[in-house]
Tab-separated table of C-alpha atoms in Angstrom:
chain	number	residue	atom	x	y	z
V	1	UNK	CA	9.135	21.609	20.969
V	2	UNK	CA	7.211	22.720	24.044
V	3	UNK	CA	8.093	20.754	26.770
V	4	UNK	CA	4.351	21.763	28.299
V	5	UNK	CA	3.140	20.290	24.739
V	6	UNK	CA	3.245	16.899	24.136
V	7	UNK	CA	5.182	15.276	20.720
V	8	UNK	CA	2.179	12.580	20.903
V	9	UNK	CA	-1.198	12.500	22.413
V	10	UNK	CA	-3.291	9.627	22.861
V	11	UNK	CA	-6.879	10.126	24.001
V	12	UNK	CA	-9.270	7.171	24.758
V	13	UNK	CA	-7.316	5.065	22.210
V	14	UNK	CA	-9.283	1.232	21.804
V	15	UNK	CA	-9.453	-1.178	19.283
V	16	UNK	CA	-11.979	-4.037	18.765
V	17	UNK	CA	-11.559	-7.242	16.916
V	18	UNK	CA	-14.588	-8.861	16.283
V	19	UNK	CA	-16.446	-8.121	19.468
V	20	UNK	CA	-13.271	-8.529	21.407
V	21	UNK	CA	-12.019	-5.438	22.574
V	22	UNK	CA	-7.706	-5.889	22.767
V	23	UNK	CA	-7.327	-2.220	23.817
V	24	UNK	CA	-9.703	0.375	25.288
V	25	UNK	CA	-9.098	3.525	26.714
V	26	UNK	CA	-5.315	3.971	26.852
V	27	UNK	CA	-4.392	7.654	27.403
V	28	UNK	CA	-0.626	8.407	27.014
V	29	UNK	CA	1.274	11.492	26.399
V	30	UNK	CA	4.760	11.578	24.969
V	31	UNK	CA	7.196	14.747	25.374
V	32	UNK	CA	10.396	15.680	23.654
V	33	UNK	CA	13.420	13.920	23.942
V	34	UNK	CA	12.227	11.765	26.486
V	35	UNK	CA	12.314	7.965	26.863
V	36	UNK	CA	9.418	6.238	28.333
V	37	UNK	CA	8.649	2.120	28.525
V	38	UNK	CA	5.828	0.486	27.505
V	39	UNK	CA	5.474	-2.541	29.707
V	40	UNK	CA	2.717	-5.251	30.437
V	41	UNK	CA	2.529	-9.341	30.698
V	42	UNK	CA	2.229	-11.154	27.365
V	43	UNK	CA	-0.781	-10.815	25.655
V	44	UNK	CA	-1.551	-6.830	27.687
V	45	UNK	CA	-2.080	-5.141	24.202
V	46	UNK	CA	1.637	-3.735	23.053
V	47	UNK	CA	2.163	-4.120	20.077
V	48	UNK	CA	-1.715	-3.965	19.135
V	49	UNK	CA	-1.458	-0.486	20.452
V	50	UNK	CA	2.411	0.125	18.992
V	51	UNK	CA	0.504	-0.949	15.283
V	52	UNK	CA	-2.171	1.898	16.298
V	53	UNK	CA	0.314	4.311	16.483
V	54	UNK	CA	1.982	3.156	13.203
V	55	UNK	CA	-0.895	3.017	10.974
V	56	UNK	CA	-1.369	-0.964	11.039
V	57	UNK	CA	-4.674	-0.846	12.495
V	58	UNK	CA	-7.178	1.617	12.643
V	59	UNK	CA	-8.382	2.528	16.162
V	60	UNK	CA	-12.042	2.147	16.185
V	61	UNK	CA	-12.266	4.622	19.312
V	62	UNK	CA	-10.066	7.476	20.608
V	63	UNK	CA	-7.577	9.690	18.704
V	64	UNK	CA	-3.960	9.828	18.208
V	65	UNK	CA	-2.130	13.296	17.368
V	66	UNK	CA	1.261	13.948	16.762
V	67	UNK	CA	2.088	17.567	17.610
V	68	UNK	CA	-0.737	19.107	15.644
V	69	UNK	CA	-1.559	16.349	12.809
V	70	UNK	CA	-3.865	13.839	13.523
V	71	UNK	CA	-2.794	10.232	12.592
V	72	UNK	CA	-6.053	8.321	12.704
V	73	UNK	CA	-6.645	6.906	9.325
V	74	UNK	CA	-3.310	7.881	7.579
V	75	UNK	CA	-1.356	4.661	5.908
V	76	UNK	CA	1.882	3.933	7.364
V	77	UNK	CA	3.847	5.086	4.842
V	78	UNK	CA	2.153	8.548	5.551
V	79	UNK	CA	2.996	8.502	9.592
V	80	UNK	CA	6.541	7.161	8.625
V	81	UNK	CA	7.016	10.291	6.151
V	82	UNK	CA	5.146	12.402	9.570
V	83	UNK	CA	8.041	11.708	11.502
V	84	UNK	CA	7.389	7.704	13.119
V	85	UNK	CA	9.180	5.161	12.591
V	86	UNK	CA	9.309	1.495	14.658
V	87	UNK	CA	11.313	-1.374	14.678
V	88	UNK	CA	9.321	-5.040	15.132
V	89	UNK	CA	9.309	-8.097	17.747
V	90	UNK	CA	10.463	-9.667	14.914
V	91	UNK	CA	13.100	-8.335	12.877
V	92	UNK	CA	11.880	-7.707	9.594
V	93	UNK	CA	14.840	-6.776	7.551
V	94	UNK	CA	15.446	-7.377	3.975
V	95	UNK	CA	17.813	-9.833	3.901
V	96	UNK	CA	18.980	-10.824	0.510
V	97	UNK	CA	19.933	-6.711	0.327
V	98	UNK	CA	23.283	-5.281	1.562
V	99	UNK	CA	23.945	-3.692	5.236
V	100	UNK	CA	24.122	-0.454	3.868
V	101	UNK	CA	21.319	-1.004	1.086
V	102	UNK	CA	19.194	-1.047	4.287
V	103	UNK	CA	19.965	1.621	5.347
V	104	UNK	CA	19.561	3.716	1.947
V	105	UNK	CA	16.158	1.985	1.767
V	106	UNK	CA	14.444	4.537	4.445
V	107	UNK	CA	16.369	7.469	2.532
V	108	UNK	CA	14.008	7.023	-0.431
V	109	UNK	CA	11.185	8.638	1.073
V	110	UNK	CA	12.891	11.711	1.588
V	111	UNK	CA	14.956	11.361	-1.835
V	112	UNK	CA	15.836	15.145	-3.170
V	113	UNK	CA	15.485	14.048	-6.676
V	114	UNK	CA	12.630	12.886	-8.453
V	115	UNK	CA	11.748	9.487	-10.468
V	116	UNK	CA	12.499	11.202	-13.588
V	117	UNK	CA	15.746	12.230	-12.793
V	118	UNK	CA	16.496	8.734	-12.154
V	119	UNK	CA	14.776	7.192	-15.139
V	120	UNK	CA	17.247	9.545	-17.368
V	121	UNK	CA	20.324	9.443	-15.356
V	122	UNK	CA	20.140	13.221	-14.614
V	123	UNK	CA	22.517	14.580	-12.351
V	124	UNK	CA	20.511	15.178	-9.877
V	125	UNK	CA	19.754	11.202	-9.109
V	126	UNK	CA	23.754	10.620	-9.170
V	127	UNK	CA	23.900	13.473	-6.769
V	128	UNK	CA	21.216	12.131	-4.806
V	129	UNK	CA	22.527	9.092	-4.515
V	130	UNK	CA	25.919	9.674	-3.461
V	131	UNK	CA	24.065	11.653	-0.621
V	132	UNK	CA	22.050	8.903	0.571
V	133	UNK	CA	25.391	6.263	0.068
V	134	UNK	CA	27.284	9.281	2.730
V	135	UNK	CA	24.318	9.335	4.609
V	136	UNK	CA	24.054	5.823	5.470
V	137	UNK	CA	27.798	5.263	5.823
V	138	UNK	CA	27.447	7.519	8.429
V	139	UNK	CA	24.589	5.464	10.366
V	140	UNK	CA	26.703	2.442	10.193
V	141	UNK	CA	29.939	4.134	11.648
V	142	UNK	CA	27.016	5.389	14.816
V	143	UNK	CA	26.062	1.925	15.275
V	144	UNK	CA	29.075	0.503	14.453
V	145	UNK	CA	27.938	-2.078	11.601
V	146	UNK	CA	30.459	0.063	9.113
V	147	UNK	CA	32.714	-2.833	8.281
V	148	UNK	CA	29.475	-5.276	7.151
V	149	UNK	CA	28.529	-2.431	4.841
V	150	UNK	CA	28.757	-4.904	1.602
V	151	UNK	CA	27.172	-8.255	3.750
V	152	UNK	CA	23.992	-9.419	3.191
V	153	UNK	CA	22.178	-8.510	6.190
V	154	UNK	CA	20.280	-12.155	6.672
V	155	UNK	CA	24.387	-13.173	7.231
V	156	UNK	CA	24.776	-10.779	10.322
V	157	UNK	CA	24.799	-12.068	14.109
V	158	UNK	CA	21.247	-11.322	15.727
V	159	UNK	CA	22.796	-9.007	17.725
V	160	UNK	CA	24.115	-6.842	14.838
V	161	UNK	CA	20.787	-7.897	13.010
V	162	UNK	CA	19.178	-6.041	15.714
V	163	UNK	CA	21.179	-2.727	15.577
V	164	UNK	CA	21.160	-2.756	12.111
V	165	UNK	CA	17.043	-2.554	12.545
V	166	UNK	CA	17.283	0.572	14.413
V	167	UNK	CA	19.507	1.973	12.522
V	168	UNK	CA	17.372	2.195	9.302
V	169	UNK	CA	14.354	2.994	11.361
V	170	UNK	CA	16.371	6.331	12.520
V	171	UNK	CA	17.397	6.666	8.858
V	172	UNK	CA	13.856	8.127	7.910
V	173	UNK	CA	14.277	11.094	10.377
V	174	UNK	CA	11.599	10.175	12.850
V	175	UNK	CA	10.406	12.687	15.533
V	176	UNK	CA	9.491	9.686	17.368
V	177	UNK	CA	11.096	6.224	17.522
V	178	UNK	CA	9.034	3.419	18.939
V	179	UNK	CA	11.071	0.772	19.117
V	180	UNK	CA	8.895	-3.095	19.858
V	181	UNK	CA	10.946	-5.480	22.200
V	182	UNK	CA	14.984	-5.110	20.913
V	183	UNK	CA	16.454	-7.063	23.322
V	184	UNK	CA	13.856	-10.187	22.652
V	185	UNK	CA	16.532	-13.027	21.744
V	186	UNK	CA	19.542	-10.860	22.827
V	187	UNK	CA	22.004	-12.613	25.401
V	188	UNK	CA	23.272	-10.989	28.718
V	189	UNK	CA	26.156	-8.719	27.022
V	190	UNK	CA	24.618	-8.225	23.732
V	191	UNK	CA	21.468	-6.396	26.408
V	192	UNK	CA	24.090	-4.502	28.165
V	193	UNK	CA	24.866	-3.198	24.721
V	194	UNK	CA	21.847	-2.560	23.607
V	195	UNK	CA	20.806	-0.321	26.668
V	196	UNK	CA	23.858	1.666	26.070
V	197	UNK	CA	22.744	2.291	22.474
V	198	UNK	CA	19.383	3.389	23.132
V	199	UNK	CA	20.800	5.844	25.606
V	200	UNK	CA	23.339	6.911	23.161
V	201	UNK	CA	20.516	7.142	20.314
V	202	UNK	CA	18.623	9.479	22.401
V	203	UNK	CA	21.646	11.775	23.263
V	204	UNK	CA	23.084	12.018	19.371
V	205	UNK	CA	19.716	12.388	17.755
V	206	UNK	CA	17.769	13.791	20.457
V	207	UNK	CA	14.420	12.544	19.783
V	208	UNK	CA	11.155	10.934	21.612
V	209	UNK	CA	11.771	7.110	22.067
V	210	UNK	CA	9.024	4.666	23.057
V	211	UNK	CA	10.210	1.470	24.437
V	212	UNK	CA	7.963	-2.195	24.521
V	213	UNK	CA	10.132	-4.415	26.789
V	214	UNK	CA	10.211	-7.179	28.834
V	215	UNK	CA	13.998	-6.848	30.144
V	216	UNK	CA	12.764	-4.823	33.301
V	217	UNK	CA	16.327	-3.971	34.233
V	218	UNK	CA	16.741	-2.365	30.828
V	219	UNK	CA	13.511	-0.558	31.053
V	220	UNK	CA	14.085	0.336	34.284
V	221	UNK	CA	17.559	1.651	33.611
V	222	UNK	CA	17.249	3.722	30.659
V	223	UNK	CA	13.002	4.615	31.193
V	224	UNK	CA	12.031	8.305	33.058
V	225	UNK	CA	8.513	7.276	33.026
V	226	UNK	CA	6.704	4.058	32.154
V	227	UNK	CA	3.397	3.049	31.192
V	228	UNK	CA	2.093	-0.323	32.109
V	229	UNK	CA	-1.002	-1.909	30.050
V	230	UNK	CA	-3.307	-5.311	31.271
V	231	UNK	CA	-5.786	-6.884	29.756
V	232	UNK	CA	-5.754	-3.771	27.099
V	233	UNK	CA	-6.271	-1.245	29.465
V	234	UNK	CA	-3.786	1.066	31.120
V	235	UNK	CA	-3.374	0.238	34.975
V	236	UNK	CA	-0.355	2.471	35.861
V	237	UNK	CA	2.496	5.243	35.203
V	238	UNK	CA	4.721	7.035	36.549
V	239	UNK	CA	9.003	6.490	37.377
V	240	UNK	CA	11.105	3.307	37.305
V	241	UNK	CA	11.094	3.580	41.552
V	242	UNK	CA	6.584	3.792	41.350
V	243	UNK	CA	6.104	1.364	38.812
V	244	UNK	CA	8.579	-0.630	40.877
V	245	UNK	CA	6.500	-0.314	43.872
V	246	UNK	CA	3.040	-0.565	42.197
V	247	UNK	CA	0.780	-3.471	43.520
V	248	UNK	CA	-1.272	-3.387	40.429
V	249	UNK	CA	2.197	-3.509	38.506
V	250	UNK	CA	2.765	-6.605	41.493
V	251	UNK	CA	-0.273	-8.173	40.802
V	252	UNK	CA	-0.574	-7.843	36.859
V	253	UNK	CA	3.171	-9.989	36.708
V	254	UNK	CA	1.638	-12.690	38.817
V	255	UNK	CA	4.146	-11.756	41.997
V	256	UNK	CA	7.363	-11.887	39.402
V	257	UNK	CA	10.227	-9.053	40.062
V	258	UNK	CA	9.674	-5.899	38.107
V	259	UNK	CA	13.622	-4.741	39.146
């Protein structure tokens, strides 16, 4: 894609909830292959605005468009077949289902063969079937969750929990991955991990990533650019070094370190 043309546009994009307005006029532009941050104190408007993006809520002002499609209004099964996909604060996995039967899970979307086929044990759905079992085999090797393949995933560590997340949100081929607080619950060295992952995500499957987080040395080391809501509203952007050195930044995290 264009680098002068943004992957995602978001123009004037608020949300009201019974009179209360939790975000209003956020403008943000994402560009291929980059990696930006999402920051803000607790309560700024995040995820509200990350569920925006996904199809969870409507916006009630402001559009969102992804290269030329807009997304306003589409279900979120629609934006995650438009090239979206999102992991959660909470990790939402299916946990009575194998490792790798996660994984296959965001295949199905994009499954070759049709219901028929598989109703009447056509070829086609074996075929398809062994492509998505490949498929996903290979995911696990990337994130290195290979030899769990056959464990129920609610028996994994969190950390592995967590990777295992990502890994079936890049299973559905997204354009853009917007990815909601990984590290929340993670200890020192699973973190260190984890920042080495997203940069290695980036590089394999070179695609747009969108980061919520509040590990600022993680944001800060993996982030070109950053975005910083308050109160709903957008207050700053710009690199690691100005959001650093931003006294609205200073002022919105109550005097606490952003580094």
């Amino acid at each position: 894609m264009d680098k002068a043309k943004p992957l995602l546009n978001v123009e004037n994009l608020g949300i009201s909830f019974g009179g209360l307005r939790a975000v209003q006029g956020v403008d943000l532009q994402l560009f291929s292959k980059e990696m930006v941050g999402l920051i803000g104190p607790n309560g700024a408007g995040k995820t509200t605005f990350f569920n925006m993006l996904t199809g969870v809520y409507e916006p009630t002002e402001g559009t969102i468009m992804l290269g030329n499609r807009k997304l306003n209004g589409l279900s979120p099964y629609k934006i995650t077949q438009g090239g979206i996909s999102r992991t959660f604060q909470n990790i939402r996995l299916f946990g009575e289902l194998s490792v790798i039967d996660n994984v296959k899970v965001a295949y199905h979307s994009q499954a070759k063969h049709s219901l028929l086929s598989s109703i009447i044990r056509l070829p086609q759905h074996f075929n398809g079937e062994r492509e998505m079992e490949e498929k996903a085999l290979a995911f696990l090797e990337i994130f290195q969750l290979q030899r769990f393949k056959d464990e129920k995933a609610k028996n994994l560590p969190y950390g592995q929990q967590r990777r295992l997340e990502i890994a079936r949100a890049l299973a559905a081929s997204p354009k853009l991955l917007l990815l909601d607080e990984p590290a929340a619950g993670m200890n020192p060295q699973e973190t260190k991990e984890l920042m080495n992952l997203i940069a290695l995500i980036r590089e394999t499957f070179e695609l747009t990533v969108l980061l919520i987080e509040h590990d600022m040395p993680l944001v800060m080391g993996v982030c070109e650019r950053i975005y910083v809501l308050d109160h709903g509203q957008l207050i700053a952007q710009g690199t690691p070094t100005e959001i650093k050195n931003n006294p609205k930044v200073i002022e919105a995290y109550l005097g606490e370190e952003v580094s």
